[in-house]
Amino acid sequence: RHTSSSTHTHNAKMSFYHPLLLLLTLTLTLLTLIPSTTSNAAGTETLIGITGKNFILLGADSTRGSSGGISLTSSTADKISVLSPSIVAAAAGDAADVDAIISSLEAHCVIREYEDGMMGRDVQCVFHGSSGSKGITRSGGGLDVTSIAHLARSSIASSLRSSTPLQINLLLAGMVPSSSSSPSPKLYWLDEYGASQCIKYGCHGYGSNFMLSILDRGFYKDMEEEEALELMKNCFDQLKGRYVINNPQKACVKILDENGCRILHL
């Protein structure tokens, strides 16, 4: 009788726990199917943007990894592309998606320049055997950085509803012309979910966990070029000392101002 009672009690407990175990298993299965909200398309790549008094500073690491993220496929990648004389884009994420978005944005810039009667940036004017680009003014016409940011955001947001969403993070920098004063800098931050924000400074990648506090502390309005470059250097120095993934090559840094885009050395 005692054995029969114990067996009955044990069966009753099992019948009580069985639905709970089934519910727990189902919940864990569903959680594995939901994408993580902390995912980052840039991953181990790093992008930094700083707005100065009359310029924008963009910095990026020069590495490119495999799809699995554990092997290095390139250590000389240039992730900062010139879309037009007044617009520069820094992109990180899936290599195919980056190439598709940057090529599309660049094509739209060139097409609009031709539509506005300007000489496209893919054409070089030569006078008597020497380049005449320095004497050519490019004021007005073409797309501005705000239009490019809306176009990029629309492309990323539309892809979210497809089977192949774009895995890309962007920093879009542009000089906005003004009739009363010199061009003013604008910096846009875009993520893989189609969020777009006009900011004064920002970054992408897992390294942003270290860099945002440095930017918060060191940034102030109307920074000079030397001060912004020192802040950028401080960010990459912190990554070298604290980030588990170190870039074997120096970071690529470019500055955009009213004279165009050029490379700087940290």
PDB file of C-alpha atoms in Angstrom:
ATOM      1  CA  ARG A   1       0.000   0.000   0.000  1.00  0.00           C
ATOM      2  CA  HIS A   2       2.837   2.387   0.852  1.00  0.00           C
ATOM      3  CA  THR A   3       4.537   1.685  -2.487  1.00  0.00           C
ATOM      4  CA  SER A   4       1.288   2.167  -4.379  1.00  0.00           C
ATOM      5  CA  SER A   5       0.670   5.512  -2.611  1.00  0.00           C
ATOM      6  CA  SER A   6       4.203   6.749  -3.368  1.00  0.00           C
ATOM      7  CA  THR A   7       3.841   5.798  -7.013  1.00  0.00           C
ATOM      8  CA  HIS A   8       0.511   7.598  -7.207  1.00  0.00           C
ATOM      9  CA  THR A   9       2.007  10.740  -5.623  1.00  0.00           C
ATOM     10  CA  HIS A  10       4.977  10.638  -8.006  1.00  0.00           C
ATOM     11  CA  ASN A  11       2.692  10.320 -11.028  1.00  0.00           C
ATOM     12  CA  ALA A  12       0.595  13.230  -9.792  1.00  0.00           C
ATOM     13  CA  LYS A  13       3.684  15.424  -9.479  1.00  0.00           C
ATOM     14  CA  MET A  14       4.873  14.475 -12.962  1.00  0.00           C
ATOM     15  CA  SER A  15       1.466  15.229 -14.442  1.00  0.00           C
ATOM     16  CA  PHE A  16       1.640  18.661 -12.760  1.00  0.00           C
ATOM     17  CA  TYR A  17       5.165  19.511 -13.952  1.00  0.00           C
ATOM     18  CA  HIS A  18       4.751  18.156 -17.487  1.00  0.00           C
ATOM     19  CA  PRO A  19       2.727  21.152 -18.833  1.00  0.00           C
ATOM     20  CA  LEU A  20       5.159  23.559 -17.172  1.00  0.00           C
ATOM     21  CA  LEU A  21       8.150  21.861 -18.791  1.00  0.00           C
ATOM     22  CA  LEU A  22       6.392  21.906 -22.138  1.00  0.00           C
ATOM     23  CA  LEU A  23       5.609  25.632 -21.771  1.00  0.00           C
ATOM     24  CA  LEU A  24       9.218  26.404 -20.746  1.00  0.00           C
ATOM     25  CA  THR A  25      10.594  24.485 -23.735  1.00  0.00           C
ATOM     26  CA  LEU A  26       8.242  26.284 -26.110  1.00  0.00           C
ATOM     27  CA  THR A  27       9.193  29.687 -24.654  1.00  0.00           C
ATOM     28  CA  LEU A  28      12.919  29.034 -25.020  1.00  0.00           C
ATOM     29  CA  THR A  29      12.399  27.872 -28.601  1.00  0.00           C
ATOM     30  CA  LEU A  30      10.510  31.049 -29.499  1.00  0.00           C
ATOM     31  CA  LEU A  31      13.165  33.228 -27.869  1.00  0.00           C
ATOM     32  CA  THR A  32      15.851  31.711 -30.072  1.00  0.00           C
ATOM     33  CA  LEU A  33      13.841  32.709 -33.143  1.00  0.00           C
ATOM     34  CA  ILE A  34      13.577  36.379 -32.122  1.00  0.00           C
ATOM     35  CA  PRO A  35      16.546  38.502 -33.291  1.00  0.00           C
ATOM     36  CA  SER A  36      18.529  40.116 -30.517  1.00  0.00           C
ATOM     37  CA  THR A  37      17.809  43.805 -29.948  1.00  0.00           C
ATOM     38  CA  THR A  38      21.474  44.382 -29.100  1.00  0.00           C
ATOM     39  CA  SER A  39      22.721  43.218 -32.484  1.00  0.00           C
ATOM     40  CA  ASN A  40      24.914  45.605 -34.418  1.00  0.00           C
ATOM     41  CA  ALA A  41      25.441  45.427 -38.163  1.00  0.00           C
ATOM     42  CA  ALA A  42      28.856  47.062 -37.811  1.00  0.00           C
ATOM     43  CA  GLY A  43      29.946  44.375 -35.340  1.00  0.00           C
ATOM     44  CA  THR A  44      33.684  44.545 -34.714  1.00  0.00           C
ATOM     45  CA  GLU A  45      34.091  47.378 -37.249  1.00  0.00           C
ATOM     46  CA  THR A  46      34.383  50.956 -36.004  1.00  0.00           C
ATOM     47  CA  LEU A  47      33.032  54.242 -37.371  1.00  0.00           C
ATOM     48  CA  ILE A  48      33.405  57.653 -35.687  1.00  0.00           C
ATOM     49  CA  GLY A  49      32.066  61.059 -36.712  1.00  0.00           C
ATOM     50  CA  ILE A  50      32.788  64.449 -35.105  1.00  0.00           C
ATOM     51  CA  THR A  51      31.321  67.802 -36.191  1.00  0.00           C
ATOM     52  CA  GLY A  52      33.622  70.801 -35.829  1.00  0.00           C
ATOM     53  CA  LYS A  53      33.294  74.530 -36.348  1.00  0.00           C
ATOM     54  CA  ASN A  54      33.296  74.401 -40.163  1.00  0.00           C
ATOM     55  CA  PHE A  55      34.192  70.788 -40.912  1.00  0.00           C
ATOM     56  CA  ILE A  56      33.315  67.160 -40.181  1.00  0.00           C
ATOM     57  CA  LEU A  57      35.850  64.531 -39.164  1.00  0.00           C
ATOM     58  CA  LEU A  58      35.184  60.886 -40.059  1.00  0.00           C
ATOM     59  CA  GLY A  59      37.264  57.944 -38.854  1.00  0.00           C
ATOM     60  CA  ALA A  60      37.067  54.201 -39.520  1.00  0.00           C
ATOM     61  CA  ASP A  61      39.137  51.105 -38.917  1.00  0.00           C
ATOM     62  CA  SER A  62      40.732  49.523 -41.984  1.00  0.00           C
ATOM     63  CA  THR A  63      39.834  45.872 -41.397  1.00  0.00           C
ATOM     64  CA  ARG A  64      37.337  43.697 -43.192  1.00  0.00           C
ATOM     65  CA  GLY A  65      36.301  40.349 -41.704  1.00  0.00           C
ATOM     66  CA  SER A  66      34.677  37.208 -43.042  1.00  0.00           C
ATOM     67  CA  SER A  67      30.963  36.536 -42.732  1.00  0.00           C
ATOM     68  CA  GLY A  68      31.613  34.470 -39.615  1.00  0.00           C
ATOM     69  CA  GLY A  69      33.521  37.333 -38.055  1.00  0.00           C
ATOM     70  CA  ILE A  70      36.515  35.308 -36.823  1.00  0.00           C
ATOM     71  CA  SER A  71      38.980  35.782 -39.685  1.00  0.00           C
ATOM     72  CA  LEU A  72      40.543  38.880 -41.233  1.00  0.00           C
ATOM     73  CA  THR A  73      40.128  39.199 -44.999  1.00  0.00           C
ATOM     74  CA  SER A  74      41.555  42.723 -45.445  1.00  0.00           C
ATOM     75  CA  SER A  75      43.505  45.201 -43.341  1.00  0.00           C
ATOM     76  CA  THR A  76      43.619  48.050 -45.893  1.00  0.00           C
ATOM     77  CA  ALA A  77      39.904  48.644 -46.490  1.00  0.00           C
ATOM     78  CA  ASP A  78      38.755  52.232 -47.064  1.00  0.00           C
ATOM     79  CA  LYS A  79      35.299  52.535 -45.496  1.00  0.00           C
ATOM     80  CA  ILE A  80      34.925  56.284 -46.089  1.00  0.00           C
ATOM     81  CA  SER A  81      33.590  57.065 -49.579  1.00  0.00           C
ATOM     82  CA  VAL A  82      33.184  60.414 -51.334  1.00  0.00           C
ATOM     83  CA  LEU A  83      29.666  60.587 -52.798  1.00  0.00           C
ATOM     84  CA  SER A  84      29.916  64.155 -54.098  1.00  0.00           C
ATOM     85  CA  PRO A  85      32.188  67.183 -53.561  1.00  0.00           C
ATOM     86  CA  SER A  86      30.189  68.067 -50.430  1.00  0.00           C
ATOM     87  CA  ILE A  87      29.013  64.649 -49.152  1.00  0.00           C
ATOM     88  CA  VAL A  88      31.057  61.813 -47.615  1.00  0.00           C
ATOM     89  CA  ALA A  89      29.768  58.482 -46.272  1.00  0.00           C
ATOM     90  CA  ALA A  90      31.366  56.103 -43.771  1.00  0.00           C
ATOM     91  CA  ALA A  91      29.815  52.620 -43.931  1.00  0.00           C
ATOM     92  CA  ALA A  92      30.232  49.352 -42.045  1.00  0.00           C
ATOM     93  CA  GLY A  93      28.435  46.018 -42.120  1.00  0.00           C
ATOM     94  CA  ASP A  94      27.950  43.305 -44.710  1.00  0.00           C
ATOM     95  CA  ALA A  95      30.397  43.955 -47.550  1.00  0.00           C
ATOM     96  CA  ALA A  96      27.830  43.299 -50.299  1.00  0.00           C
ATOM     97  CA  ASP A  97      25.223  45.551 -48.662  1.00  0.00           C
ATOM     98  CA  VAL A  98      27.780  48.320 -48.139  1.00  0.00           C
ATOM     99  CA  ASP A  99      28.834  48.185 -51.782  1.00  0.00           C
ATOM    100  CA  ALA A 100      25.210  48.210 -52.980  1.00  0.00           C
ATOM    101  CA  ILE A 101      24.134  51.186 -50.837  1.00  0.00           C
ATOM    102  CA  ILE A 102      27.251  53.293 -51.477  1.00  0.00           C
ATOM    103  CA  SER A 103      27.100  52.655 -55.245  1.00  0.00           C
ATOM    104  CA  SER A 104      23.394  53.560 -55.305  1.00  0.00           C
ATOM    105  CA  LEU A 105      23.876  56.790 -53.334  1.00  0.00           C
ATOM    106  CA  GLU A 106      26.844  57.814 -55.473  1.00  0.00           C
ATOM    107  CA  ALA A 107      24.885  57.164 -58.676  1.00  0.00           C
ATOM    108  CA  HIS A 108      21.980  59.303 -57.443  1.00  0.00           C
ATOM    109  CA  CYS A 109      24.395  62.152 -56.647  1.00  0.00           C
ATOM    110  CA  VAL A 110      25.993  62.039 -60.107  1.00  0.00           C
ATOM    111  CA  ILE A 111      22.648  61.810 -61.921  1.00  0.00           C
ATOM    112  CA  ARG A 112      21.253  64.813 -60.053  1.00  0.00           C
ATOM    113  CA  GLU A 113      24.393  66.818 -60.833  1.00  0.00           C
ATOM    114  CA  TYR A 114      23.898  66.200 -64.547  1.00  0.00           C
ATOM    115  CA  GLU A 115      20.189  67.049 -64.263  1.00  0.00           C
ATOM    116  CA  ASP A 116      21.088  70.377 -62.649  1.00  0.00           C
ATOM    117  CA  GLY A 117      23.504  71.222 -65.468  1.00  0.00           C
ATOM    118  CA  MET A 118      26.639  70.567 -63.424  1.00  0.00           C
ATOM    119  CA  MET A 119      29.692  68.598 -64.434  1.00  0.00           C
ATOM    120  CA  GLY A 120      29.435  65.226 -62.687  1.00  0.00           C
ATOM    121  CA  ARG A 121      32.130  64.222 -60.218  1.00  0.00           C
ATOM    122  CA  ASP A 122      33.029  61.286 -62.499  1.00  0.00           C
ATOM    123  CA  VAL A 123      34.295  63.753 -65.147  1.00  0.00           C
ATOM    124  CA  GLN A 124      37.588  65.638 -64.974  1.00  0.00           C
ATOM    125  CA  CYS A 125      37.911  68.858 -66.948  1.00  0.00           C
ATOM    126  CA  VAL A 126      41.329  69.449 -68.555  1.00  0.00           C
ATOM    127  CA  PHE A 127      42.542  72.721 -70.108  1.00  0.00           C
ATOM    128  CA  HIS A 128      45.679  72.607 -72.262  1.00  0.00           C
ATOM    129  CA  GLY A 129      46.877  69.402 -70.652  1.00  0.00           C
ATOM    130  CA  SER A 130      46.364  70.483 -67.033  1.00  0.00           C
ATOM    131  CA  SER A 131      43.470  69.828 -64.734  1.00  0.00           C
ATOM    132  CA  GLY A 132      41.055  72.703 -64.421  1.00  0.00           C
ATOM    133  CA  SER A 133      39.111  71.340 -61.472  1.00  0.00           C
ATOM    134  CA  LYS A 134      40.464  73.992 -59.088  1.00  0.00           C
ATOM    135  CA  GLY A 135      38.905  76.752 -61.150  1.00  0.00           C
ATOM    136  CA  ILE A 136      35.502  75.149 -61.355  1.00  0.00           C
ATOM    137  CA  THR A 137      32.908  76.250 -58.851  1.00  0.00           C
ATOM    138  CA  ARG A 138      30.378  73.708 -57.682  1.00  0.00           C
ATOM    139  CA  SER A 139      27.995  75.949 -55.762  1.00  0.00           C
ATOM    140  CA  GLY A 140      24.367  74.902 -55.809  1.00  0.00           C
ATOM    141  CA  GLY A 141      22.772  71.958 -57.579  1.00  0.00           C
ATOM    142  CA  GLY A 142      22.977  68.277 -56.777  1.00  0.00           C
ATOM    143  CA  LEU A 143      21.644  66.489 -53.733  1.00  0.00           C
ATOM    144  CA  ASP A 144      22.435  67.709 -50.230  1.00  0.00           C
ATOM    145  CA  VAL A 145      23.328  65.464 -47.303  1.00  0.00           C
ATOM    146  CA  THR A 146      19.780  65.592 -45.877  1.00  0.00           C
ATOM    147  CA  SER A 147      18.334  64.221 -49.121  1.00  0.00           C
ATOM    148  CA  ILE A 148      20.975  61.477 -49.219  1.00  0.00           C
ATOM    149  CA  ALA A 149      20.204  60.562 -45.592  1.00  0.00           C
ATOM    150  CA  HIS A 150      16.480  60.260 -46.378  1.00  0.00           C
ATOM    151  CA  LEU A 151      17.258  58.159 -49.466  1.00  0.00           C
ATOM    152  CA  ALA A 152      19.530  55.809 -47.510  1.00  0.00           C
ATOM    153  CA  ARG A 153      17.033  55.526 -44.659  1.00  0.00           C
ATOM    154  CA  SER A 154      14.236  54.682 -47.098  1.00  0.00           C
ATOM    155  CA  SER A 155      16.322  51.934 -48.724  1.00  0.00           C
ATOM    156  CA  ILE A 156      17.233  50.368 -45.377  1.00  0.00           C
ATOM    157  CA  ALA A 157      13.684  50.602 -43.993  1.00  0.00           C
ATOM    158  CA  SER A 158      12.175  49.073 -47.156  1.00  0.00           C
ATOM    159  CA  SER A 159      14.587  46.145 -46.994  1.00  0.00           C
ATOM    160  CA  LEU A 160      13.365  45.275 -43.481  1.00  0.00           C
ATOM    161  CA  ARG A 161      10.127  44.019 -45.026  1.00  0.00           C
ATOM    162  CA  SER A 162      11.979  41.704 -47.416  1.00  0.00           C
ATOM    163  CA  SER A 163      13.687  38.361 -46.939  1.00  0.00           C
ATOM    164  CA  THR A 164      17.125  40.010 -47.190  1.00  0.00           C
ATOM    165  CA  PRO A 165      17.272  43.073 -44.896  1.00  0.00           C
ATOM    166  CA  LEU A 166      20.314  45.286 -45.355  1.00  0.00           C
ATOM    167  CA  GLN A 167      22.980  44.859 -42.679  1.00  0.00           C
ATOM    168  CA  ILE A 168      24.662  48.253 -42.769  1.00  0.00           C
ATOM    169  CA  ASN A 169      25.475  51.193 -40.498  1.00  0.00           C
ATOM    170  CA  LEU A 170      26.163  54.647 -41.927  1.00  0.00           C
ATOM    171  CA  LEU A 171      27.595  58.007 -40.955  1.00  0.00           C
ATOM    172  CA  LEU A 172      26.745  60.619 -43.603  1.00  0.00           C
ATOM    173  CA  ALA A 173      28.640  63.909 -43.522  1.00  0.00           C
ATOM    174  CA  GLY A 174      27.876  66.942 -45.665  1.00  0.00           C
ATOM    175  CA  MET A 175      28.523  70.643 -46.033  1.00  0.00           C
ATOM    176  CA  VAL A 176      25.252  72.533 -46.454  1.00  0.00           C
ATOM    177  CA  PRO A 177      25.628  75.726 -48.553  1.00  0.00           C
ATOM    178  CA  SER A 178      24.356  78.996 -47.171  1.00  0.00           C
ATOM    179  CA  SER A 179      23.776  82.296 -48.967  1.00  0.00           C
ATOM    180  CA  SER A 180      24.745  84.440 -45.999  1.00  0.00           C
ATOM    181  CA  SER A 181      27.780  82.570 -44.647  1.00  0.00           C
ATOM    182  CA  SER A 182      30.186  79.701 -45.325  1.00  0.00           C
ATOM    183  CA  PRO A 183      28.777  76.151 -45.639  1.00  0.00           C
ATOM    184  CA  SER A 184      27.714  74.572 -42.359  1.00  0.00           C
ATOM    185  CA  PRO A 185      28.530  70.936 -41.443  1.00  0.00           C
ATOM    186  CA  LYS A 186      25.867  68.273 -40.905  1.00  0.00           C
ATOM    187  CA  LEU A 187      26.307  64.694 -39.682  1.00  0.00           C
ATOM    188  CA  TYR A 188      23.675  61.939 -39.925  1.00  0.00           C
ATOM    189  CA  TRP A 189      23.668  58.624 -38.023  1.00  0.00           C
ATOM    190  CA  LEU A 190      21.802  55.653 -39.562  1.00  0.00           C
ATOM    191  CA  ASP A 191      21.511  52.077 -38.290  1.00  0.00           C
ATOM    192  CA  GLU A 192      20.370  48.768 -39.798  1.00  0.00           C
ATOM    193  CA  TYR A 193      16.755  49.322 -38.656  1.00  0.00           C
ATOM    194  CA  GLY A 194      16.281  52.495 -40.692  1.00  0.00           C
ATOM    195  CA  ALA A 195      16.666  54.930 -37.793  1.00  0.00           C
ATOM    196  CA  SER A 196      18.140  58.276 -38.843  1.00  0.00           C
ATOM    197  CA  GLN A 197      19.305  61.111 -36.616  1.00  0.00           C
ATOM    198  CA  CYS A 198      21.181  64.371 -37.181  1.00  0.00           C
ATOM    199  CA  ILE A 199      23.917  64.481 -34.548  1.00  0.00           C
ATOM    200  CA  LYS A 200      27.014  66.423 -33.517  1.00  0.00           C
ATOM    201  CA  TYR A 201      29.101  63.296 -32.897  1.00  0.00           C
ATOM    202  CA  GLY A 202      28.510  59.567 -32.986  1.00  0.00           C
ATOM    203  CA  CYS A 203      29.919  56.125 -33.671  1.00  0.00           C
ATOM    204  CA  HIS A 204      29.017  52.603 -34.763  1.00  0.00           C
ATOM    205  CA  GLY A 205      30.249  49.157 -33.788  1.00  0.00           C
ATOM    206  CA  TYR A 206      30.893  47.279 -30.567  1.00  0.00           C
ATOM    207  CA  GLY A 207      33.715  49.717 -29.864  1.00  0.00           C
ATOM    208  CA  SER A 208      31.101  52.445 -29.290  1.00  0.00           C
ATOM    209  CA  ASN A 209      30.746  51.063 -25.738  1.00  0.00           C
ATOM    210  CA  PHE A 210      34.175  52.572 -25.056  1.00  0.00           C
ATOM    211  CA  MET A 211      34.075  55.604 -27.345  1.00  0.00           C
ATOM    212  CA  LEU A 212      30.755  57.229 -26.455  1.00  0.00           C
ATOM    213  CA  SER A 213      31.915  58.150 -22.950  1.00  0.00           C
ATOM    214  CA  ILE A 214      35.108  59.670 -24.391  1.00  0.00           C
ATOM    215  CA  LEU A 215      33.116  61.666 -26.946  1.00  0.00           C
ATOM    216  CA  ASP A 216      30.629  62.802 -24.298  1.00  0.00           C
ATOM    217  CA  ARG A 217      33.445  64.105 -22.133  1.00  0.00           C
ATOM    218  CA  GLY A 218      35.697  65.574 -24.825  1.00  0.00           C
ATOM    219  CA  PHE A 219      33.298  67.083 -27.351  1.00  0.00           C
ATOM    220  CA  TYR A 220      32.188  70.699 -27.284  1.00  0.00           C
ATOM    221  CA  LYS A 221      30.662  73.067 -29.820  1.00  0.00           C
ATOM    222  CA  ASP A 222      32.784  74.715 -32.521  1.00  0.00           C
ATOM    223  CA  MET A 223      35.865  72.535 -32.077  1.00  0.00           C
ATOM    224  CA  GLU A 224      38.960  73.366 -34.108  1.00  0.00           C
ATOM    225  CA  GLU A 225      40.498  70.835 -36.488  1.00  0.00           C
ATOM    226  CA  GLU A 226      43.446  70.019 -34.202  1.00  0.00           C
ATOM    227  CA  GLU A 227      41.157  69.522 -31.200  1.00  0.00           C
ATOM    228  CA  ALA A 228      38.771  67.232 -33.076  1.00  0.00           C
ATOM    229  CA  LEU A 229      41.689  65.221 -34.454  1.00  0.00           C
ATOM    230  CA  GLU A 230      43.098  64.802 -30.921  1.00  0.00           C
ATOM    231  CA  LEU A 231      39.680  63.594 -29.703  1.00  0.00           C
ATOM    232  CA  MET A 232      39.516  61.130 -32.596  1.00  0.00           C
ATOM    233  CA  LYS A 233      43.018  59.878 -31.752  1.00  0.00           C
ATOM    234  CA  ASN A 234      42.018  59.423 -28.117  1.00  0.00           C
ATOM    235  CA  CYS A 235      39.068  57.237 -29.176  1.00  0.00           C
ATOM    236  CA  PHE A 236      41.214  54.908 -31.280  1.00  0.00           C
ATOM    237  CA  ASP A 237      43.934  54.809 -28.592  1.00  0.00           C
ATOM    238  CA  GLN A 238      41.343  53.632 -26.069  1.00  0.00           C
ATOM    239  CA  LEU A 239      40.250  50.881 -28.443  1.00  0.00           C
ATOM    240  CA  LYS A 240      43.836  49.680 -28.739  1.00  0.00           C
ATOM    241  CA  GLY A 241      44.204  49.483 -24.985  1.00  0.00           C
ATOM    242  CA  ARG A 242      40.760  48.198 -23.933  1.00  0.00           C
ATOM    243  CA  TYR A 243      39.068  46.550 -26.922  1.00  0.00           C
ATOM    244  CA  VAL A 244      39.574  42.806 -27.250  1.00  0.00           C
ATOM    245  CA  ILE A 245      39.904  43.110 -31.050  1.00  0.00           C
ATOM    246  CA  ASN A 246      42.857  45.197 -32.217  1.00  0.00           C
ATOM    247  CA  ASN A 247      43.272  46.579 -35.725  1.00  0.00           C
ATOM    248  CA  PRO A 248      46.685  45.674 -37.183  1.00  0.00           C
ATOM    249  CA  GLN A 249      46.740  48.866 -39.272  1.00  0.00           C
ATOM    250  CA  LYS A 250      46.214  52.542 -38.490  1.00  0.00           C
ATOM    251  CA  ALA A 251      42.715  53.975 -38.714  1.00  0.00           C
ATOM    252  CA  CYS A 252      41.599  55.885 -41.803  1.00  0.00           C
ATOM    253  CA  VAL A 253      40.614  59.478 -40.998  1.00  0.00           C
ATOM    254  CA  LYS A 254      39.160  61.993 -43.471  1.00  0.00           C
ATOM    255  CA  ILE A 255      38.012  65.573 -43.079  1.00  0.00           C
ATOM    256  CA  LEU A 256      35.268  67.297 -45.070  1.00  0.00           C
ATOM    257  CA  ASP A 257      35.128  71.076 -45.261  1.00  0.00           C
ATOM    258  CA  GLU A 258      34.235  73.783 -47.793  1.00  0.00           C
ATOM    259  CA  ASN A 259      37.311  72.846 -49.865  1.00  0.00           C
ATOM    260  CA  GLY A 260      36.316  69.178 -50.225  1.00  0.00           C
ATOM    261  CA  CYS A 261      37.498  65.941 -48.653  1.00  0.00           C
ATOM    262  CA  ARG A 262      41.059  65.037 -47.756  1.00  0.00           C
ATOM    263  CA  ILE A 263      42.921  62.390 -45.731  1.00  0.00           C
ATOM    264  CA  LEU A 264      44.450  63.127 -42.334  1.00  0.00           C
ATOM    265  CA  HIS A 265      46.984  61.082 -40.364  1.00  0.00           C
ATOM    266  CA  LEU A 266      46.624  60.357 -36.679  1.00  0.00           C
TER     267      LEU A 266
END
